[in-house]
Short mmCIF file of C-alpha atoms in Angstrom, two decimals:
data_model
loop_
_atom_site.label_atom_id
_atom_site.label_comp_id
_atom_site.label_asym_id
_atom_site.label_seq_id
_atom_site.Cartn_x
_atom_site.Cartn_y
_atom_site.Cartn_z
CA MET P 288 116.71 -49.53 -79.88
CA SER P 289 117.77 -53.07 -80.79
CA GLU P 290 121.21 -54.46 -79.98
CA PRO P 291 123.83 -55.18 -82.65
CA ASN P 292 124.08 -58.91 -83.19
CA PHE P 293 127.25 -59.66 -85.10
CA GLN P 294 128.11 -63.17 -86.25
CA ARG P 295 131.00 -64.51 -88.28
CA ILE P 296 129.52 -65.82 -91.51
CA ILE P 297 130.55 -65.91 -95.17
CA PRO P 298 128.27 -63.35 -96.85
CA GLU P 299 127.10 -63.94 -100.40
CA GLY P 300 129.83 -62.94 -102.86
CA GLU P 301 132.63 -63.07 -100.29
CA ASP P 302 135.35 -65.68 -99.92
CA ARG P 303 135.85 -65.61 -96.16
CA GLU P 304 134.00 -65.07 -92.89
CA ARG P 305 133.02 -61.48 -92.19
CA LEU P 306 131.50 -59.96 -89.07
CA THR P 307 127.88 -59.56 -90.16
CA CYS P 308 124.91 -58.17 -88.23
CA ALA P 309 122.20 -60.83 -88.11
CA GLU P 310 119.60 -58.11 -87.58
CA CYS P 311 120.28 -55.97 -90.65
CA GLY P 312 122.95 -57.69 -92.77
CA PHE P 313 125.52 -54.92 -92.32
CA ILE P 314 129.05 -56.25 -92.84
CA ALA P 315 131.59 -54.74 -90.43
CA TYR P 316 134.73 -55.22 -92.50
CA GLU P 317 137.70 -55.62 -90.24
CA ASN P 318 140.83 -54.24 -91.83
CA PRO P 319 144.32 -53.89 -90.49
CA LYS P 320 144.81 -50.51 -88.86
CA ILE P 321 147.71 -48.17 -89.46
CA VAL P 322 149.73 -46.69 -86.62
CA VAL P 323 151.96 -43.75 -87.56
CA GLY P 324 154.78 -42.45 -85.41
CA ALA P 325 158.35 -41.25 -85.30
CA VAL P 326 161.70 -41.56 -83.63
CA VAL P 327 162.29 -37.86 -83.01
CA ALA P 328 165.86 -36.77 -82.42
CA GLU P 329 167.43 -33.60 -81.19
CA GLY P 330 171.12 -34.01 -81.85
CA GLU P 331 172.11 -37.31 -80.22
CA ARG P 332 169.05 -37.46 -77.98
CA VAL P 333 165.64 -39.00 -78.71
CA LEU P 334 162.20 -37.93 -77.55
CA LEU P 335 160.08 -40.36 -75.54
CA CYS P 336 156.64 -39.97 -73.96
CA ARG P 337 155.53 -41.63 -70.75
CA ARG P 338 152.03 -42.98 -71.33
CA ALA P 339 149.13 -41.48 -69.35
CA ILE P 340 146.72 -44.07 -70.74
CA GLU P 341 146.31 -47.84 -70.87
CA PRO P 342 147.66 -50.11 -72.14
CA ARG P 343 151.09 -49.75 -70.57
CA ARG P 344 150.33 -46.63 -68.56
CA GLY P 345 153.54 -45.23 -67.05
CA PHE P 346 155.79 -46.84 -69.68
CA TRP P 347 157.79 -44.93 -72.29
CA THR P 348 156.86 -44.88 -75.94
CA LEU P 349 157.39 -43.04 -79.21
CA PRO P 350 154.89 -40.37 -80.22
CA ALA P 351 152.59 -42.55 -82.36
CA GLY P 352 148.94 -43.42 -82.81
CA TYR P 353 146.21 -44.47 -85.20
CA MET P 354 146.21 -42.78 -88.58
CA GLU P 355 142.95 -40.94 -89.26
CA LEU P 356 140.97 -40.57 -92.47
CA GLY P 357 141.87 -37.53 -94.55
CA GLU P 358 145.57 -37.44 -93.77
CA THR P 359 148.76 -38.89 -95.26
CA VAL P 360 151.03 -41.19 -93.25
CA GLU P 361 153.43 -38.28 -92.81
CA GLU P 362 150.69 -35.87 -91.69
CA GLY P 363 149.54 -38.49 -89.20
CA ALA P 364 153.02 -38.76 -87.70
CA LEU P 365 153.24 -34.95 -87.42
CA ARG P 366 149.81 -34.82 -85.76
CA GLU P 367 150.67 -37.51 -83.22
CA ALA P 368 153.95 -35.77 -82.32
CA TRP P 369 151.94 -32.63 -81.65
CA GLU P 370 149.14 -34.36 -79.72
CA GLU P 371 151.34 -36.53 -77.52
CA ALA P 372 154.48 -34.41 -77.16
CA GLN P 373 153.43 -30.90 -78.25
CA ALA P 374 156.38 -31.16 -80.63
CA ARG P 375 156.73 -29.77 -84.14
CA ILE P 376 158.80 -32.29 -86.06
CA ALA P 377 160.32 -32.65 -89.52
CA THR P 378 160.36 -36.15 -91.01
CA GLU P 379 163.40 -37.50 -92.84
CA GLY P 380 161.82 -40.64 -94.30
CA VAL P 381 160.46 -44.03 -93.29
CA LEU P 382 162.67 -45.83 -90.79
CA ALA P 383 160.64 -49.02 -90.33
CA LEU P 384 157.43 -50.76 -91.26
CA TYR P 385 156.21 -53.19 -88.63
CA SER P 386 153.43 -55.73 -89.22
CA ILE P 387 151.70 -57.14 -86.16
CA PRO P 388 149.28 -59.64 -87.69
CA ARG P 389 147.98 -60.96 -84.37
CA ILE P 390 146.33 -57.62 -83.62
CA GLY P 391 145.84 -56.49 -87.23
CA GLN P 392 148.22 -53.56 -87.08
CA VAL P 393 150.80 -52.02 -89.39
CA GLN P 394 153.13 -49.40 -87.92
CA VAL P 395 154.81 -46.83 -90.17
CA ILE P 396 157.66 -45.29 -88.17
CA PHE P 397 159.48 -42.22 -89.48
CA ARG P 398 162.92 -40.90 -88.68
CA ALA P 399 162.43 -37.28 -87.65
CA HIS P 400 163.92 -34.40 -85.71
CA LEU P 401 162.52 -31.45 -83.78
CA ALA P 402 161.68 -28.73 -86.31
CA VAL P 403 161.41 -26.10 -83.61
CA PRO P 404 162.76 -26.31 -80.06
CA GLY P 405 160.38 -27.28 -77.31
CA PHE P 406 157.94 -30.00 -76.31
CA ALA P 407 155.54 -30.76 -73.47
CA ALA P 408 153.25 -33.55 -72.31
CA GLY P 409 150.01 -33.73 -74.30
CA PRO P 410 146.82 -35.13 -72.75
CA GLU P 411 147.86 -38.76 -73.34
CA SER P 412 151.34 -38.33 -71.82
CA LEU P 413 152.44 -38.04 -68.19
CA GLU P 414 155.85 -36.69 -69.16
CA VAL P 415 157.94 -36.09 -72.27
CA ARG P 416 161.71 -35.91 -72.34
CA LEU P 417 164.85 -36.27 -74.40
CA PHE P 418 167.13 -39.20 -73.60
CA ASP P 419 170.77 -39.73 -74.40
CA TRP P 420 171.27 -43.19 -75.85
CA ALA P 421 172.89 -44.41 -72.63
CA GLU P 422 169.93 -43.21 -70.57
CA ILE P 423 167.12 -44.93 -72.46
CA PRO P 424 164.95 -46.82 -69.96
CA TRP P 425 164.96 -50.12 -71.90
CA GLU P 426 163.14 -51.98 -69.15
CA GLN P 427 160.37 -49.40 -69.07
CA LEU P 428 159.57 -49.16 -72.77
CA ALA P 429 155.91 -49.76 -73.55
CA PHE P 430 156.14 -52.05 -76.60
CA PRO P 431 158.66 -54.20 -78.46
CA THR P 432 158.30 -52.01 -81.57
CA VAL P 433 159.63 -49.08 -79.51
CA HIS P 434 162.76 -51.14 -78.75
CA ALA P 435 163.08 -52.14 -82.39
CA ALA P 436 162.60 -48.63 -83.79
CA LEU P 437 165.08 -47.10 -81.35
CA ARG P 438 167.71 -49.71 -82.24
CA ARG P 439 167.08 -49.10 -85.92
CA TRP P 440 167.40 -45.35 -85.41
CA HIS P 441 170.70 -45.81 -83.58
CA ALA P 442 172.10 -48.10 -86.27
CA THR P 443 171.25 -45.67 -89.07
CA ARG P 444 171.66 -42.26 -87.42
CA GLY P 445 173.64 -39.75 -89.44
CA GLN P 446 173.35 -41.91 -92.55
CA PRO P 447 171.02 -41.70 -95.53
CA LEU P 448 167.92 -43.80 -94.92
CA GLY P 449 167.92 -47.09 -96.79
CA ALA P 450 164.93 -49.30 -97.44
CA PRO P 451 162.86 -49.45 -94.25
CA VAL P 452 163.36 -52.49 -92.09
CA LEU P 453 160.37 -54.85 -92.27
CA GLU P 454 159.64 -56.84 -89.18
CA THR P 455 156.76 -58.88 -87.86
CA ALA P 456 155.72 -59.26 -84.26
CA GLY P 457 157.06 -62.76 -83.68
CA ARG P 458 160.58 -61.58 -84.37
CA PHE P 459 160.67 -58.77 -81.83
CA PRO P 460 162.65 -59.47 -78.69
CA GLY P 461 160.20 -59.07 -75.84
CA ALA P 462 157.18 -59.88 -77.98
CA THR P 463 155.63 -61.60 -74.99
CA SER P 464 154.40 -58.30 -73.55
CA PRO P 465 150.64 -58.14 -72.84
CA GLN P 466 150.01 -56.38 -76.14
CA GLY P 467 152.41 -58.45 -78.15
CA VAL P 468 153.52 -55.40 -80.10
CA MET Y 1031 115.30 -58.17 -90.76
CA SER Y 1032 115.65 -54.42 -90.20
CA GLU Y 1033 117.84 -52.21 -92.37
CA PRO Y 1034 121.08 -50.65 -91.13
CA ASN Y 1035 120.57 -46.96 -90.50
CA PHE Y 1036 123.93 -45.21 -90.21
CA GLN Y 1037 124.24 -41.55 -89.31
CA ARG Y 1038 127.26 -39.34 -88.74
CA ILE Y 1039 127.17 -38.26 -85.11
CA ILE Y 1040 129.73 -37.66 -82.36
CA PRO Y 1041 129.27 -40.62 -80.00
CA GLU Y 1042 129.79 -40.14 -76.26
CA GLY Y 1043 133.49 -40.19 -75.41
CA GLU Y 1044 134.62 -39.47 -78.98
CA ASP Y 1045 136.11 -36.27 -80.37
CA ARG Y 1046 134.81 -36.44 -83.94
CA GLU Y 1047 131.86 -37.68 -85.99
CA ARG Y 1048 131.64 -41.43 -86.43
CA LEU Y 1049 129.31 -43.50 -88.58
CA THR Y 1050 126.84 -44.82 -86.00
CA CYS Y 1051 123.82 -47.10 -86.45
CA ALA Y 1052 120.74 -45.29 -85.14
CA GLU Y 1053 119.03 -48.66 -84.61
CA CYS Y 1054 121.58 -50.31 -82.34
CA GLY Y 1055 124.35 -47.79 -81.57
CA PHE Y 1056 127.06 -49.79 -83.35
CA ILE Y 1057 129.95 -47.50 -84.39
CA ALA Y 1058 131.40 -48.39 -87.77
CA TYR Y 1059 134.91 -46.92 -87.35
CA GLU Y 1060 136.29 -45.80 -90.65
CA ASN Y 1061 140.05 -46.13 -90.78
CA PRO Y 1062 142.42 -45.70 -93.66
CA LYS Y 1063 142.76 -48.97 -95.54
CA ILE Y 1064 146.00 -50.55 -96.64
CA VAL Y 1065 146.55 -51.71 -100.20
CA VAL Y 1066 149.53 -54.02 -100.71
CA GLY Y 1067 151.05 -54.78 -104.09
CA ALA Y 1068 154.22 -55.15 -106.09
CA VAL Y 1069 156.06 -54.18 -109.20
CA VAL Y 1070 157.06 -57.69 -110.27
CA ALA Y 1071 159.96 -57.98 -112.68
CA GLU Y 1072 161.31 -60.80 -114.74
CA GLY Y 1073 164.62 -59.52 -116.03
CA GLU Y 1074 163.87 -56.21 -117.72
CA ARG Y 1075 160.15 -56.88 -118.05
CA VAL Y 1076 157.36 -56.09 -115.59
CA LEU Y 1077 154.16 -57.98 -114.88
CA LEU Y 1078 150.84 -56.21 -115.37
CA CYS Y 1079 147.26 -57.46 -114.99
CA ARG Y 1080 144.32 -56.28 -117.07
CA ARG Y 1081 141.41 -55.72 -114.68
CA ALA Y 1082 138.33 -57.93 -115.00
CA ILE Y 1083 136.46 -55.86 -112.41
CA GLU Y 1084 135.36 -52.29 -111.86
CA PRO Y 1085 136.64 -49.70 -111.31
CA ARG Y 1086 138.74 -49.36 -114.44
CA ARG Y 1087 137.79 -52.69 -115.97
CA GLY Y 1088 139.97 -53.44 -119.00
CA PHE Y 1089 142.83 -51.22 -117.80
CA TRP Y 1090 146.23 -52.47 -116.70
CA THR Y 1091 147.35 -52.52 -113.10
CA LEU Y 1092 149.89 -53.99 -110.69
CA PRO Y 1093 148.95 -57.10 -108.71
CA ALA Y 1094 147.65 -55.35 -105.58
CA GLY Y 1095 144.66 -55.29 -103.27
CA TYR Y 1096 143.40 -54.75 -99.75
CA MET Y 1097 145.51 -56.17 -96.97
CA GLU Y 1098 143.59 -58.68 -94.85
CA LEU Y 1099 143.68 -59.30 -91.11
CA GLY Y 1100 146.17 -61.92 -89.95
CA GLU Y 1101 148.85 -61.20 -92.53
CA THR Y 1102 151.92 -58.99 -92.78
CA VAL Y 1103 152.24 -56.36 -95.52
CA GLU Y 1104 154.65 -58.67 -97.31
CA GLU Y 1105 152.36 -61.70 -97.03
CA GLY Y 1106 149.54 -59.57 -98.41
CA ALA Y 1107 151.58 -58.63 -101.46
CA LEU Y 1108 152.47 -62.30 -102.07
CA ARG Y 1109 148.80 -63.30 -101.73
CA GLU Y 1110 147.62 -60.63 -104.16
CA ALA Y 1111 150.25 -61.65 -106.73
CA TRP Y 1112 148.93 -65.19 -106.47
CA GLU Y 1113 145.23 -64.24 -106.58
CA GLU Y 1114 145.45 -61.78 -109.45
CA ALA Y 1115 148.34 -63.15 -111.50
CA GLN Y 1116 148.82 -66.73 -110.25
CA ALA Y 1117 152.42 -65.70 -109.72
CA ARG Y 1118 154.80 -66.75 -106.96
CA ILE Y 1119 156.95 -63.72 -106.23
CA ALA Y 1120 159.91 -62.81 -104.02
CA THR Y 1121 159.93 -59.31 -102.55
CA GLU Y 1122 163.09 -57.20 -102.45
CA GLY Y 1123 161.82 -54.40 -100.17
CA VAL Y 1124 159.44 -51.47 -100.13
CA LEU Y 1125 159.59 -49.39 -103.30
CA ALA Y 1126 156.96 -46.77 -102.45
CA LEU Y 1127 154.38 -45.74 -99.90
CA TYR Y 1128 151.49 -43.80 -101.37
CA SER Y 1129 148.92 -41.93 -99.28
CA ILE Y 1130 145.60 -41.13 -100.94
CA PRO Y 1131 143.81 -39.17 -98.22
CA ARG Y 1132 140.74 -38.38 -100.31
CA ILE Y 1133 139.75 -42.04 -100.32
CA GLY Y 1134 141.44 -43.03 -97.05
CA GLN Y 1135 143.99 -45.35 -98.59
CA VAL Y 1136 147.66 -46.12 -98.04
CA GLN Y 1137 149.43 -48.23 -100.64
CA VAL Y 1138 152.54 -50.22 -99.74
CA ILE Y 1139 154.22 -51.20 -103.02
CA PHE Y 1140 157.09 -53.69 -103.02
CA ARG Y 1141 159.81 -54.26 -105.55
CA ALA Y 1142 159.67 -57.95 -106.42
CA HIS Y 1143 160.55 -60.55 -109.01
CA LEU Y 1144 159.06 -63.85 -110.12
CA ALA Y 1145 160.27 -66.52 -107.69
CA VAL Y 1146 159.23 -69.32 -110.05
CA PRO Y 1147 158.47 -69.01 -113.76
CA GLY Y 1148 154.88 -68.76 -114.86
CA PHE Y 1149 151.74 -66.74 -114.29
CA ALA Y 1150 148.12 -66.68 -115.43
CA ALA Y 1151 145.01 -64.57 -115.08
CA GLY Y 1152 143.31 -64.98 -111.70
CA PRO Y 1153 139.55 -64.42 -111.33
CA GLU Y 1154 139.92 -60.62 -111.11
CA SER Y 1155 142.13 -60.35 -114.22
CA LEU Y 1156 141.25 -60.63 -117.91
CA GLU Y 1157 144.85 -61.11 -118.91
CA VAL Y 1158 148.32 -61.04 -117.36
CA ARG Y 1159 151.52 -60.36 -119.23
CA LEU Y 1160 155.11 -59.19 -119.04
CA PHE Y 1161 155.93 -55.89 -120.72
CA ASP Y 1162 159.24 -54.51 -121.87
CA TRP Y 1163 159.62 -50.93 -120.63
CA ALA Y 1164 159.05 -49.57 -124.15
CA GLU Y 1165 155.81 -51.54 -124.49
CA ILE Y 1166 154.07 -50.38 -121.30
CA PRO Y 1167 150.56 -49.17 -122.23
CA TRP Y 1168 150.84 -45.86 -120.36
CA GLU Y 1169 147.50 -44.62 -121.67
CA GLN Y 1170 145.76 -47.74 -120.47
CA LEU Y 1171 147.03 -47.93 -116.91
CA ALA Y 1172 144.26 -48.12 -114.33
CA PHE Y 1173 145.50 -45.67 -111.70
CA PRO Y 1174 148.07 -42.88 -111.25
CA THR Y 1175 149.86 -44.92 -108.55
CA VAL Y 1176 150.56 -47.58 -111.19
CA HIS Y 1177 152.31 -44.94 -113.31
CA ALA Y 1178 154.22 -43.67 -110.30
CA ALA Y 1179 155.32 -47.11 -109.08
CA LEU Y 1180 156.47 -48.19 -112.54
CA ARG Y 1181 158.53 -45.02 -112.95
CA ARG Y 1182 160.03 -45.51 -109.51
CA TRP Y 1183 160.86 -49.13 -110.36
CA HIS Y 1184 162.54 -48.06 -113.58
CA ALA Y 1185 164.58 -45.34 -111.86
CA THR Y 1186 165.88 -47.72 -109.17
CA ARG Y 1187 166.13 -51.04 -111.01
CA GLY Y 1188 169.35 -52.91 -110.47
CA GLN Y 1189 170.24 -50.69 -107.49
CA PRO Y 1190 169.87 -51.22 -103.76
CA LEU Y 1191 166.52 -49.91 -102.57
CA GLY Y 1192 166.74 -46.60 -100.76
CA ALA Y 1193 164.09 -45.08 -98.54
CA PRO Y 1194 160.71 -45.59 -100.20
CA VAL Y 1195 159.35 -42.64 -102.10
CA LEU Y 1196 156.43 -41.01 -100.26
CA GLU Y 1197 153.81 -39.42 -102.44
CA THR Y 1198 150.29 -38.18 -101.96
CA ALA Y 1199 147.51 -38.23 -104.48
CA GLY Y 1200 147.57 -34.56 -105.43
CA ARG Y 1201 151.09 -34.91 -106.72
CA PHE Y 1202 150.46 -37.79 -109.12
CA PRO Y 1203 150.38 -36.87 -112.77
CA GLY Y 1204 146.96 -37.94 -113.99
CA ALA Y 1205 145.36 -37.70 -110.55
CA THR Y 1206 142.19 -36.51 -112.20
CA SER Y 1207 141.18 -40.06 -113.11
CA PRO Y 1208 137.73 -41.11 -111.85
CA GLN Y 1209 139.22 -42.80 -108.79
CA GLY Y 1210 141.80 -40.13 -108.14
CA VAL Y 1211 144.32 -42.73 -107.13
#
């Protein structure tokens, strides 16, 4: 078996460099990836998951992950809530849309609530729990977008959802974390 | 130069089939792709582009296209408006978020207006023009999401943007078009 041998060149008919295999000409298009997730509330409390995996193992995050083929953004958020927090949630609409151009990521974060009582740590979580607003472990959140989404949730809770906030990585407080997200 | 030879197998450490090159083991991850675009208004008129490329060559569409790495969703929408309609636009917020799971696509459609007067056909457009609502060539629109976004624009014009409408392909009138989008 040969090794892949990707080089950044401008293929014929393209207007920018693309990762192209010098052995066979295959172009590995690199597109931004979509992360789907939710701020899940039960009453005045929000659900957070403590990460069992890197990056940021041991830190708290929202149930969220890469959208897969064959699902809608909403279905992806429901799936991630189940996989990471064993929670059945109902979405209320899009709370925020975060672009993180440095790592080619777009995050679609829903406002949601528990549709049925109960949750538990999925395989990618060490622990899942509900936090009162005053208890949120701000210093132990995994990513700046978790901060931003929680603040947005708090500012809009109990109100009809307006247009989702649009933010980019450079504007997040704490955007100097290892992942920059 | 050898030929790429991709097969759908479950690579070691993965939980589902991935497109994998049998020659070199390269995994071509297939993720949903993001299309960014805008309903661009000038007063009561909206900007449409007649497609110079397949699919749906000769049909009318919104300025929209695949988001690239290194940009935000908003920057992508501005770039597409420039590339397809040589238009400088200002976005007002997210009008709609369309999931089209059958083709692995998520469309982020902004509400926008011309920031400076003027527009012209870019290389992918045969023609660009402003349409009064009563003039919109409904039978010659390229895709069901164009219908849906125009209707959403019309229903919310002049008002603050609320939460973006979320729709999936099956629910679009006319979703039986060749592309199903």
